[in-house]
């Protein structure tokens, strides 16, 4: 019998990709595409970076696997130093896993164990508050945190639902208010929810600093994250920042929370951490949390086979060294401004572009049937899928999303090229995007 890959979709026949170089991808027919979304906001340094490949290859020649229950490796320890060197001050401990979902679950378990170690086994602090219109992973545990209905509706009988508050969706305010006169009702809802549940039962609040594909780079008002930090402090609740997408320079800062000078208790990161060269994720932990475990039981009661894998460590260390040597974060900030200027020109001229939003090289575009009323396209029209198709025909890959209005309606996509993109490459991305959206709008609005 011939073995077959179980595809993500039986409805489409994806081309076979054979090569990547810089921001470009090449399929089996020789056609080249611009990777305008870095895969899934993971290939931050582009494809085929010699420095990263050499570091991983060299590590393979030394030791490819060492179980963390009995061994330490130089590669993983160097990776921890490199990651901590770019993290907010006071977060020096790093726990490495294989990807974002594992990292989220690690953070949730660590929050629970921290309070048990600090307060005793009888502590009731266990619940994690999250947000609607969020994505935190695809395991059973992380789906209960996430609020992206399209991704979780089928599996909802399997997981334990976490309490949730509304996200900062100013374009479609869930409170039908207007910023700034709203007084940040979305942030204030966290305190109401904590009080309703009882702070003695809540261990953490988790959120993406900028929401990813669920709503398309949904960016908060400036006051939002400082307000959230203050509420968490007041009620003795850990703040977990899900920077799986936004971390490692993506938004033009080392970590996205740096834009608001907020220090979380735990940062969850993955994707750009090893830039796609090796599956990697991790949590970066406030010193006081790690040291509570050190001085208590002496162990984090959690683990995976690939915790602290030396190949992941070598890739991560090489990525962070490359980022510092080549000023990648600064480039993301500068080219992000260029991309933002071009996107706003498209917003001003294309009748189906309702809003563009984002920071650095992470931008979202929300598509609407009527700009004046912000009415969405009917789901049956498949607006984001059509926009994706038209862009792909012009050699540009974007990252579609939807269902953010009520769990069903709404179309958006992310444009997030590798952080090493040049000004000329940003201009080419904008040219292809404008042409693709023009073609899609003519079909959708005719």
Tab-separated table of C-alpha atoms in Angstrom:
chain	number	residue	atom	x	y	z
A	1	UNK	CA	0.000	0.000	0.000
A	2	UNK	CA	1.147	3.534	-0.753
A	3	UNK	CA	1.474	5.757	2.297
A	4	UNK	CA	-0.377	9.055	2.135
A	5	UNK	CA	-0.126	12.241	4.122
A	6	UNK	CA	-3.370	13.120	5.903
A	7	UNK	CA	-3.832	16.663	4.568
A	8	UNK	CA	-5.167	19.647	6.446
A	9	UNK	CA	-7.805	19.867	3.727
A	10	UNK	CA	-9.026	17.329	1.189
A	11	UNK	CA	-10.710	20.170	-0.734
A	12	UNK	CA	-7.536	21.763	-2.074
A	13	UNK	CA	-4.418	20.364	-3.704
A	14	UNK	CA	-1.521	22.467	-2.461
A	15	UNK	CA	1.597	22.688	-4.630
A	16	UNK	CA	4.784	21.054	-3.395
A	17	UNK	CA	7.266	23.602	-2.131
A	18	UNK	CA	10.869	22.728	-2.978
A	19	UNK	CA	13.007	25.728	-2.055
A	20	UNK	CA	13.147	28.864	0.033
A	21	UNK	CA	15.578	31.753	-0.272
A	22	UNK	CA	15.263	34.974	1.691
A	23	UNK	CA	11.657	36.150	1.495
A	24	UNK	CA	10.947	33.925	-1.529
A	25	UNK	CA	9.500	30.434	-1.910
A	26	UNK	CA	9.669	28.217	-5.005
A	27	UNK	CA	7.279	25.387	-5.872
A	28	UNK	CA	7.812	22.220	-7.913
A	29	UNK	CA	6.942	23.998	-11.158
A	30	UNK	CA	9.597	26.643	-10.590
A	31	UNK	CA	7.102	29.381	-9.730
A	32	UNK	CA	8.336	31.859	-7.118
A	33	UNK	CA	6.244	33.504	-4.422
A	34	UNK	CA	6.908	36.188	-1.851
A	35	UNK	CA	6.325	34.741	1.613
A	36	UNK	CA	4.232	37.694	2.721
A	37	UNK	CA	3.208	36.090	6.008
A	38	UNK	CA	6.446	34.288	6.970
A	39	UNK	CA	4.611	30.967	6.799
A	40	UNK	CA	2.481	31.613	9.860
A	41	UNK	CA	4.565	34.484	11.266
A	42	UNK	CA	7.385	32.063	11.987
A	43	UNK	CA	10.091	32.450	9.299
A	44	UNK	CA	11.308	35.722	10.772
A	45	UNK	CA	14.765	35.522	9.197
A	46	UNK	CA	13.526	34.285	5.849
A	47	UNK	CA	14.497	30.999	4.267
A	48	UNK	CA	17.931	29.412	3.833
A	49	UNK	CA	19.830	31.614	6.300
A	50	UNK	CA	23.381	30.153	6.300
A	51	UNK	CA	24.242	31.132	9.888
A	52	UNK	CA	21.254	29.268	11.335
A	53	UNK	CA	21.705	26.227	9.129
A	54	UNK	CA	25.387	26.013	10.091
A	55	UNK	CA	24.583	26.247	13.817
A	56	UNK	CA	21.997	23.445	13.637
A	57	UNK	CA	24.254	21.277	11.462
A	58	UNK	CA	27.174	21.724	13.863
A	59	UNK	CA	24.965	20.744	16.800
A	60	UNK	CA	23.870	17.590	14.947
A	61	UNK	CA	27.520	16.639	14.772
A	62	UNK	CA	27.883	16.953	18.549
A	63	UNK	CA	24.690	15.634	20.161
A	64	UNK	CA	21.205	15.543	18.638
A	65	UNK	CA	19.203	14.621	21.755
A	66	UNK	CA	19.751	14.586	25.496
A	67	UNK	CA	16.870	13.941	27.872
A	68	UNK	CA	16.509	16.950	30.208
A	69	UNK	CA	15.694	14.804	33.235
A	70	UNK	CA	19.352	13.821	33.446
A	71	UNK	CA	21.408	16.059	31.154
A	72	UNK	CA	22.102	19.730	30.522
A	73	UNK	CA	23.471	20.940	27.182
A	74	UNK	CA	25.593	23.928	26.283
A	75	UNK	CA	23.277	24.723	23.374
A	76	UNK	CA	20.191	25.064	25.563
A	77	UNK	CA	21.977	27.087	28.219
A	78	UNK	CA	23.351	29.453	25.596
A	79	UNK	CA	19.860	29.772	24.131
A	80	UNK	CA	18.481	30.743	27.548
A	81	UNK	CA	21.130	33.447	27.919
A	82	UNK	CA	20.399	34.826	24.458
A	83	UNK	CA	16.625	34.875	24.968
A	84	UNK	CA	16.906	36.500	28.398
A	85	UNK	CA	19.232	39.166	26.978
A	86	UNK	CA	16.341	40.487	24.871
A	87	UNK	CA	13.515	39.873	27.346
A	88	UNK	CA	12.236	42.472	29.837
A	89	UNK	CA	14.401	42.951	32.906
A	90	UNK	CA	13.756	40.444	35.670
A	91	UNK	CA	12.739	37.562	33.375
A	92	UNK	CA	15.891	35.443	33.322
A	93	UNK	CA	14.550	31.883	33.416
A	94	UNK	CA	13.588	30.094	30.174
A	95	UNK	CA	11.775	26.755	29.770
A	96	UNK	CA	12.081	25.299	26.264
A	97	UNK	CA	9.466	23.123	24.530
A	98	UNK	CA	8.588	22.185	20.950
A	99	UNK	CA	5.986	24.786	20.010
A	100	UNK	CA	3.382	27.331	21.009
A	101	UNK	CA	0.654	25.019	22.312
A	102	UNK	CA	3.100	23.239	24.625
A	103	UNK	CA	4.420	26.590	25.791
A	104	UNK	CA	0.940	27.871	26.672
A	105	UNK	CA	0.174	24.767	28.695
A	106	UNK	CA	3.548	25.079	30.422
A	107	UNK	CA	2.700	28.633	31.463
A	108	UNK	CA	-0.705	27.651	32.836
A	109	UNK	CA	0.756	24.759	34.815
A	110	UNK	CA	3.580	26.914	36.133
A	111	UNK	CA	1.115	29.554	37.339
A	112	UNK	CA	-0.788	26.918	39.293
A	113	UNK	CA	2.339	25.373	40.794
A	114	UNK	CA	3.716	28.781	41.752
A	115	UNK	CA	0.721	29.504	43.988
A	116	UNK	CA	0.813	26.001	45.472
A	117	UNK	CA	4.501	26.444	46.298
A	118	UNK	CA	3.932	29.932	47.670
A	119	UNK	CA	0.684	29.426	49.588
A	120	UNK	CA	0.421	25.686	50.160
A	121	UNK	CA	-1.430	22.785	48.546
A	122	UNK	CA	-4.815	24.011	49.758
A	123	UNK	CA	-4.698	27.185	47.642
A	124	UNK	CA	-7.684	27.542	45.334
A	125	UNK	CA	-5.911	29.773	42.806
A	126	UNK	CA	-6.198	27.805	39.567
A	127	UNK	CA	-8.500	29.458	37.018
A	128	UNK	CA	-7.000	31.338	34.082
A	129	UNK	CA	-9.009	34.167	32.549
A	130	UNK	CA	-8.587	34.620	28.802
A	131	UNK	CA	-10.331	36.611	26.033
A	132	UNK	CA	-12.780	36.019	23.248
A	133	UNK	CA	-11.309	36.425	19.761
A	134	UNK	CA	-8.044	34.865	20.870
A	135	UNK	CA	-5.948	31.901	19.824
A	136	UNK	CA	-3.667	30.062	22.238
A	137	UNK	CA	-3.133	26.678	20.597
A	138	UNK	CA	-4.748	23.516	19.291
A	139	UNK	CA	-4.416	21.057	22.168
A	140	UNK	CA	-7.453	20.201	24.274
A	141	UNK	CA	-6.156	22.348	27.125
A	142	UNK	CA	-5.299	25.414	25.063
A	143	UNK	CA	-8.581	25.350	23.118
A	144	UNK	CA	-10.426	25.891	26.398
A	145	UNK	CA	-8.475	29.130	26.835
A	146	UNK	CA	-8.843	30.331	23.270
A	147	UNK	CA	-11.818	32.267	21.976
A	148	UNK	CA	-11.548	31.664	18.235
A	149	UNK	CA	-14.861	29.956	17.563
A	150	UNK	CA	-14.106	28.583	14.104
A	151	UNK	CA	-11.099	26.677	15.433
A	152	UNK	CA	-12.749	25.229	18.536
A	153	UNK	CA	-16.493	24.812	17.949
A	154	UNK	CA	-16.244	21.198	16.747
A	155	UNK	CA	-14.166	20.156	19.763
A	156	UNK	CA	-15.938	22.115	22.492
A	157	UNK	CA	-17.378	18.969	24.177
A	158	UNK	CA	-13.815	17.846	24.884
A	159	UNK	CA	-12.364	20.748	26.835
A	160	UNK	CA	-12.841	22.702	30.040
A	161	UNK	CA	-14.010	26.230	29.238
A	162	UNK	CA	-11.988	29.076	30.754
A	163	UNK	CA	-13.708	32.337	31.764
A	164	UNK	CA	-13.258	35.054	29.146
A	165	UNK	CA	-13.559	38.797	28.676
A	166	UNK	CA	-13.995	40.783	25.468
A	167	UNK	CA	-10.960	41.838	23.447
A	168	UNK	CA	-10.059	45.449	22.606
A	169	UNK	CA	-11.872	45.424	19.256
A	170	UNK	CA	-12.285	49.181	18.777
A	171	UNK	CA	-13.382	48.865	15.145
A	172	UNK	CA	-16.360	46.811	16.353
A	173	UNK	CA	-16.513	47.673	20.041
A	174	UNK	CA	-18.315	44.897	21.951
A	175	UNK	CA	-19.583	47.567	24.373
A	176	UNK	CA	-20.845	49.815	21.531
A	177	UNK	CA	-18.645	52.605	22.876
A	178	UNK	CA	-16.042	54.873	21.265
A	179	UNK	CA	-12.420	55.296	22.250
A	180	UNK	CA	-11.229	57.253	24.220
A	181	UNK	CA	-14.510	58.298	25.834
A	182	UNK	CA	-15.168	54.608	26.584
A	183	UNK	CA	-12.696	54.723	29.445
A	184	UNK	CA	-11.289	51.371	28.286
A	185	UNK	CA	-14.302	49.259	29.231
A	186	UNK	CA	-12.521	46.259	27.696
A	187	UNK	CA	-9.658	46.536	30.193
A	188	UNK	CA	-11.952	47.342	33.109
A	189	UNK	CA	-13.927	44.170	32.393
A	190	UNK	CA	-10.996	42.145	33.698
A	191	UNK	CA	-11.442	43.510	37.215
A	192	UNK	CA	-15.181	42.864	37.109
A	193	UNK	CA	-14.598	39.280	36.045
A	194	UNK	CA	-11.959	38.689	38.721
A	195	UNK	CA	-14.292	40.010	41.393
A	196	UNK	CA	-17.207	37.961	40.069
A	197	UNK	CA	-15.165	34.744	40.182
A	198	UNK	CA	-13.247	35.697	43.319
A	199	UNK	CA	-9.526	36.540	43.103
A	200	UNK	CA	-8.762	33.652	45.449
A	201	UNK	CA	-9.718	31.295	42.587
A	202	UNK	CA	-7.798	33.026	39.782
A	203	UNK	CA	-4.144	32.276	39.040
A	204	UNK	CA	-3.562	34.232	35.817
A	205	UNK	CA	-4.833	36.334	32.948
A	206	UNK	CA	-3.565	35.428	29.472
A	207	UNK	CA	-3.764	37.527	26.317
A	208	UNK	CA	-1.950	38.268	23.070
A	209	UNK	CA	-0.427	41.786	23.155
A	210	UNK	CA	-1.560	42.162	19.535
A	211	UNK	CA	-4.156	39.584	18.506
A	212	UNK	CA	-2.939	37.385	15.662
A	213	UNK	CA	-4.861	35.667	12.903
A	214	UNK	CA	-8.156	35.521	14.822
A	215	UNK	CA	-8.861	39.213	14.229
A	216	UNK	CA	-5.915	40.233	12.085
A	217	UNK	CA	-3.301	42.145	14.115
A	218	UNK	CA	-5.809	43.707	16.496
A	219	UNK	CA	-3.804	46.417	18.266
A	220	UNK	CA	-4.825	47.792	21.684
A	221	UNK	CA	-5.146	51.413	22.783
A	222	UNK	CA	-2.011	52.727	24.482
A	223	UNK	CA	-3.539	52.544	27.969
A	224	UNK	CA	-4.748	48.962	27.688
A	225	UNK	CA	-1.750	46.910	28.768
A	226	UNK	CA	-0.673	49.225	31.626
A	227	UNK	CA	-4.251	49.011	32.967
A	228	UNK	CA	-4.241	45.207	32.707
A	229	UNK	CA	-0.909	45.027	34.536
A	230	UNK	CA	-2.238	47.189	37.356
A	231	UNK	CA	-5.375	45.056	37.781
A	232	UNK	CA	-3.340	41.849	37.909
A	233	UNK	CA	-1.040	43.351	40.542
A	234	UNK	CA	-3.941	44.569	42.649
A	235	UNK	CA	-5.573	41.136	42.799
A	236	UNK	CA	-2.380	39.030	43.038
A	237	UNK	CA	-2.832	37.437	39.615
A	238	UNK	CA	-0.061	36.523	37.182
A	239	UNK	CA	-0.026	38.231	33.802
A	240	UNK	CA	0.825	35.866	30.943
A	241	UNK	CA	1.618	37.480	27.590
A	242	UNK	CA	1.081	35.127	24.653
A	243	UNK	CA	3.848	36.296	22.325
A	244	UNK	CA	3.912	33.192	20.162
A	245	UNK	CA	3.267	35.399	17.124
A	246	UNK	CA	4.273	38.850	18.351
A	247	UNK	CA	7.582	37.987	20.038
A	248	UNK	CA	11.184	37.922	18.867
A	249	UNK	CA	11.148	41.252	17.045
A	250	UNK	CA	7.991	40.775	14.964
A	251	UNK	CA	6.353	44.093	15.978
A	252	UNK	CA	9.504	46.216	15.889
A	253	UNK	CA	10.365	45.643	19.555
A	254	UNK	CA	12.206	42.769	21.223
A	255	UNK	CA	8.858	41.629	22.617
A	256	UNK	CA	5.545	43.287	21.871
A	257	UNK	CA	4.872	44.240	25.518
A	258	UNK	CA	7.917	46.525	25.289
A	259	UNK	CA	5.814	48.981	23.273
A	260	UNK	CA	3.881	49.775	26.455
A	261	UNK	CA	6.766	49.297	28.933
A	262	UNK	CA	4.836	46.495	30.640
A	263	UNK	CA	6.591	43.492	32.166
A	264	UNK	CA	4.484	40.314	32.296
A	265	UNK	CA	5.119	37.566	34.826
A	266	UNK	CA	5.441	34.981	32.058
A	267	UNK	CA	6.045	35.501	28.341
A	268	UNK	CA	5.034	32.619	26.094
A	269	UNK	CA	6.876	32.550	22.801
A	270	UNK	CA	7.567	30.208	19.867
A	271	UNK	CA	7.471	30.637	16.062
A	272	UNK	CA	10.158	33.314	15.565
A	273	UNK	CA	12.126	31.972	18.525
A	274	UNK	CA	13.954	29.600	16.172
A	275	UNK	CA	12.549	31.234	13.024
A	276	UNK	CA	11.174	27.962	11.676
A	277	UNK	CA	14.516	26.196	11.425
A	278	UNK	CA	13.688	23.769	14.253
A	279	UNK	CA	10.320	23.324	16.053
A	280	UNK	CA	10.741	25.395	19.214
A	281	UNK	CA	8.756	27.227	21.849
A	282	UNK	CA	9.254	28.353	25.381
A	283	UNK	CA	8.247	30.436	28.354
A	284	UNK	CA	10.304	33.246	29.846
A	285	UNK	CA	9.654	33.467	33.553
A	286	UNK	CA	9.934	36.203	36.155
A	287	UNK	CA	12.770	35.400	38.538
A	288	UNK	CA	10.590	35.435	41.650
A	289	UNK	CA	8.349	32.691	40.227
A	290	UNK	CA	11.208	30.379	39.302
A	291	UNK	CA	12.968	31.008	42.605
A	292	UNK	CA	9.806	30.159	44.551
A	293	UNK	CA	9.953	26.690	42.976
A	294	UNK	CA	13.705	26.511	43.561
A	295	UNK	CA	13.309	27.270	47.252
A	296	UNK	CA	10.205	25.075	47.609
A	297	UNK	CA	9.848	21.661	46.003
A	298	UNK	CA	12.911	22.285	43.859
A	299	UNK	CA	11.290	21.187	40.592
A	300	UNK	CA	8.759	22.213	37.958
A	301	UNK	CA	6.395	19.215	37.910
A	302	UNK	CA	5.997	19.184	34.151
A	303	UNK	CA	7.879	17.907	31.150
A	304	UNK	CA	7.980	16.723	27.558
A	305	UNK	CA	10.439	14.464	25.775
A	306	UNK	CA	11.758	17.392	23.746
A	307	UNK	CA	12.137	19.881	26.602
A	308	UNK	CA	15.426	21.681	26.131
A	309	UNK	CA	16.275	19.825	22.936
A	310	UNK	CA	19.854	20.735	21.913
A	311	UNK	CA	18.949	21.237	18.238
A	312	UNK	CA	16.267	23.730	19.252
A	313	UNK	CA	18.754	25.382	21.586
A	314	UNK	CA	21.344	25.741	18.837
A	315	UNK	CA	18.786	27.212	16.438
A	316	UNK	CA	17.371	29.603	19.036
A	317	UNK	CA	20.782	30.870	20.122
A	318	UNK	CA	21.814	31.365	16.507
A	319	UNK	CA	18.595	33.241	15.704
A	320	UNK	CA	18.981	35.646	18.618
A	321	UNK	CA	22.676	36.217	17.833
A	322	UNK	CA	21.726	36.943	14.211
A	323	UNK	CA	18.990	39.338	15.259
A	324	UNK	CA	21.390	41.385	17.376
A	325	UNK	CA	24.280	41.301	14.890
A	326	UNK	CA	22.152	42.343	11.920
A	327	UNK	CA	19.825	44.770	13.758
A	328	UNK	CA	16.773	42.777	12.736
A	329	UNK	CA	14.415	44.399	15.276
A	330	UNK	CA	15.393	47.843	14.052
A	331	UNK	CA	14.793	46.748	10.460
A	332	UNK	CA	11.366	45.408	11.386
A	333	UNK	CA	10.512	48.765	12.915
A	334	UNK	CA	11.772	50.789	9.920
A	335	UNK	CA	10.289	48.560	7.221
A	336	UNK	CA	7.111	48.303	9.282
A	337	UNK	CA	6.660	52.047	8.936
A	338	UNK	CA	7.102	51.736	5.180
A	339	UNK	CA	4.614	48.865	5.042
A	340	UNK	CA	2.117	50.800	7.182
A	341	UNK	CA	2.291	53.833	4.885
A	342	UNK	CA	1.589	51.671	1.852
A	343	UNK	CA	-1.227	49.765	3.549
A	344	UNK	CA	-2.942	52.994	4.540
A	345	UNK	CA	-2.840	54.136	0.922
A	346	UNK	CA	-4.571	50.887	-0.046
A	347	UNK	CA	-7.069	51.427	2.773
A	348	UNK	CA	-7.883	54.863	1.422
A	349	UNK	CA	-8.528	53.662	-2.126
A	350	UNK	CA	-9.855	50.100	-2.003
A	351	UNK	CA	-13.602	50.062	-1.222
A	352	UNK	CA	-13.569	46.709	0.576
A	353	UNK	CA	-10.747	47.530	3.003
A	354	UNK	CA	-12.407	48.503	6.269
A	355	UNK	CA	-9.362	48.905	8.491
A	356	UNK	CA	-5.643	48.230	8.558
A	357	UNK	CA	-3.909	47.856	11.939
A	358	UNK	CA	-0.696	46.571	13.415
A	359	UNK	CA	2.879	47.336	14.398
A	360	UNK	CA	6.286	46.565	12.948
A	361	UNK	CA	5.975	43.811	10.358
A	362	UNK	CA	2.678	42.448	11.658
A	363	UNK	CA	-0.327	44.046	9.971
A	364	UNK	CA	-3.931	43.015	9.604
A	365	UNK	CA	-6.492	44.025	6.995
A	366	UNK	CA	-10.214	43.723	7.728
A	367	UNK	CA	-12.452	43.338	4.681
A	368	UNK	CA	-16.005	44.727	4.554
A	369	UNK	CA	-18.860	44.847	2.079
A	370	UNK	CA	-19.710	48.441	3.028
A	371	UNK	CA	-17.120	50.801	4.485
A	372	UNK	CA	-19.692	53.303	5.726
A	373	UNK	CA	-21.644	50.792	7.812
A	374	UNK	CA	-18.771	48.313	8.335
A	375	UNK	CA	-21.119	45.537	7.244
A	376	UNK	CA	-19.217	42.309	6.592
A	377	UNK	CA	-19.440	40.171	3.511
A	378	UNK	CA	-21.803	37.201	3.854
A	379	UNK	CA	-19.813	34.163	4.884
A	380	UNK	CA	-20.898	32.438	1.678
A	381	UNK	CA	-18.858	34.954	-0.366
A	382	UNK	CA	-15.541	33.766	1.129
A	383	UNK	CA	-14.003	37.234	0.942
A	384	UNK	CA	-10.722	36.501	2.705
A	385	UNK	CA	-10.290	33.275	0.725
A	386	UNK	CA	-10.810	35.142	-2.540
A	387	UNK	CA	-8.358	37.871	-1.532
A	388	UNK	CA	-5.840	35.175	-0.672
A	389	UNK	CA	-6.367	33.473	-4.032
A	390	UNK	CA	-5.978	36.702	-6.018
A	391	UNK	CA	-2.784	37.592	-4.159
A	392	UNK	CA	-1.398	34.086	-4.626
A	393	UNK	CA	-2.007	34.320	-8.372
A	394	UNK	CA	0.239	37.389	-8.272
A	395	UNK	CA	2.931	35.553	-6.347
A	396	UNK	CA	2.172	36.865	-2.855
A	397	UNK	CA	1.279	34.634	0.097
A	398	UNK	CA	-0.928	36.173	2.810
A	399	UNK	CA	-2.543	34.633	5.913
A	400	UNK	CA	-6.370	34.641	5.937
A	401	UNK	CA	-8.700	34.617	8.934
A	402	UNK	CA	-12.338	35.230	9.757
A	403	UNK	CA	-15.310	34.753	12.030
A	404	UNK	CA	-14.197	37.488	14.403
A	405	UNK	CA	-17.467	39.455	14.514
A	406	UNK	CA	-19.777	36.883	16.074
A	407	UNK	CA	-17.842	33.668	15.730
A	408	UNK	CA	-19.173	33.261	12.166
A	409	UNK	CA	-19.083	36.480	10.127
A	410	UNK	CA	-16.075	38.598	9.279
A	411	UNK	CA	-13.015	38.446	7.002
A	412	UNK	CA	-9.446	39.521	7.589
A	413	UNK	CA	-5.899	38.574	6.707
A	414	UNK	CA	-2.377	39.150	8.000
A	415	UNK	CA	0.503	40.609	6.033
A	416	UNK	CA	3.730	39.851	7.900
A	417	UNK	CA	6.837	39.307	5.785
A	418	UNK	CA	10.181	38.134	7.187
A	419	UNK	CA	11.868	40.688	9.417
A	420	UNK	CA	14.857	40.839	7.070
A	421	UNK	CA	12.786	42.261	4.193
A	422	UNK	CA	14.321	45.254	2.419
A	423	UNK	CA	12.618	48.490	1.392
A	424	UNK	CA	12.502	47.306	-2.232
A	425	UNK	CA	10.919	44.017	-1.168
A	426	UNK	CA	8.308	45.832	0.928
A	427	UNK	CA	7.431	47.939	-2.110
A	428	UNK	CA	7.020	44.799	-4.231
A	429	UNK	CA	4.797	43.236	-1.563
A	430	UNK	CA	2.604	46.339	-1.567
A	431	UNK	CA	2.392	46.337	-5.364
A	432	UNK	CA	1.249	42.706	-5.510
A	433	UNK	CA	-1.112	43.171	-2.571
A	434	UNK	CA	-2.755	46.210	-4.158
A	435	UNK	CA	-3.258	44.350	-7.425
A	436	UNK	CA	-4.654	41.292	-5.663
A	437	UNK	CA	-7.091	43.291	-3.535
A	438	UNK	CA	-8.214	45.353	-6.529
A	439	UNK	CA	-9.071	42.163	-8.404
A	440	UNK	CA	-10.863	40.690	-5.383
A	441	UNK	CA	-12.883	43.847	-4.729
A	442	UNK	CA	-14.090	43.958	-8.339
A	443	UNK	CA	-15.397	40.398	-8.040
A	444	UNK	CA	-16.884	40.850	-4.570
A	445	UNK	CA	-18.481	44.274	-5.051
A	446	UNK	CA	-19.688	43.977	-8.637
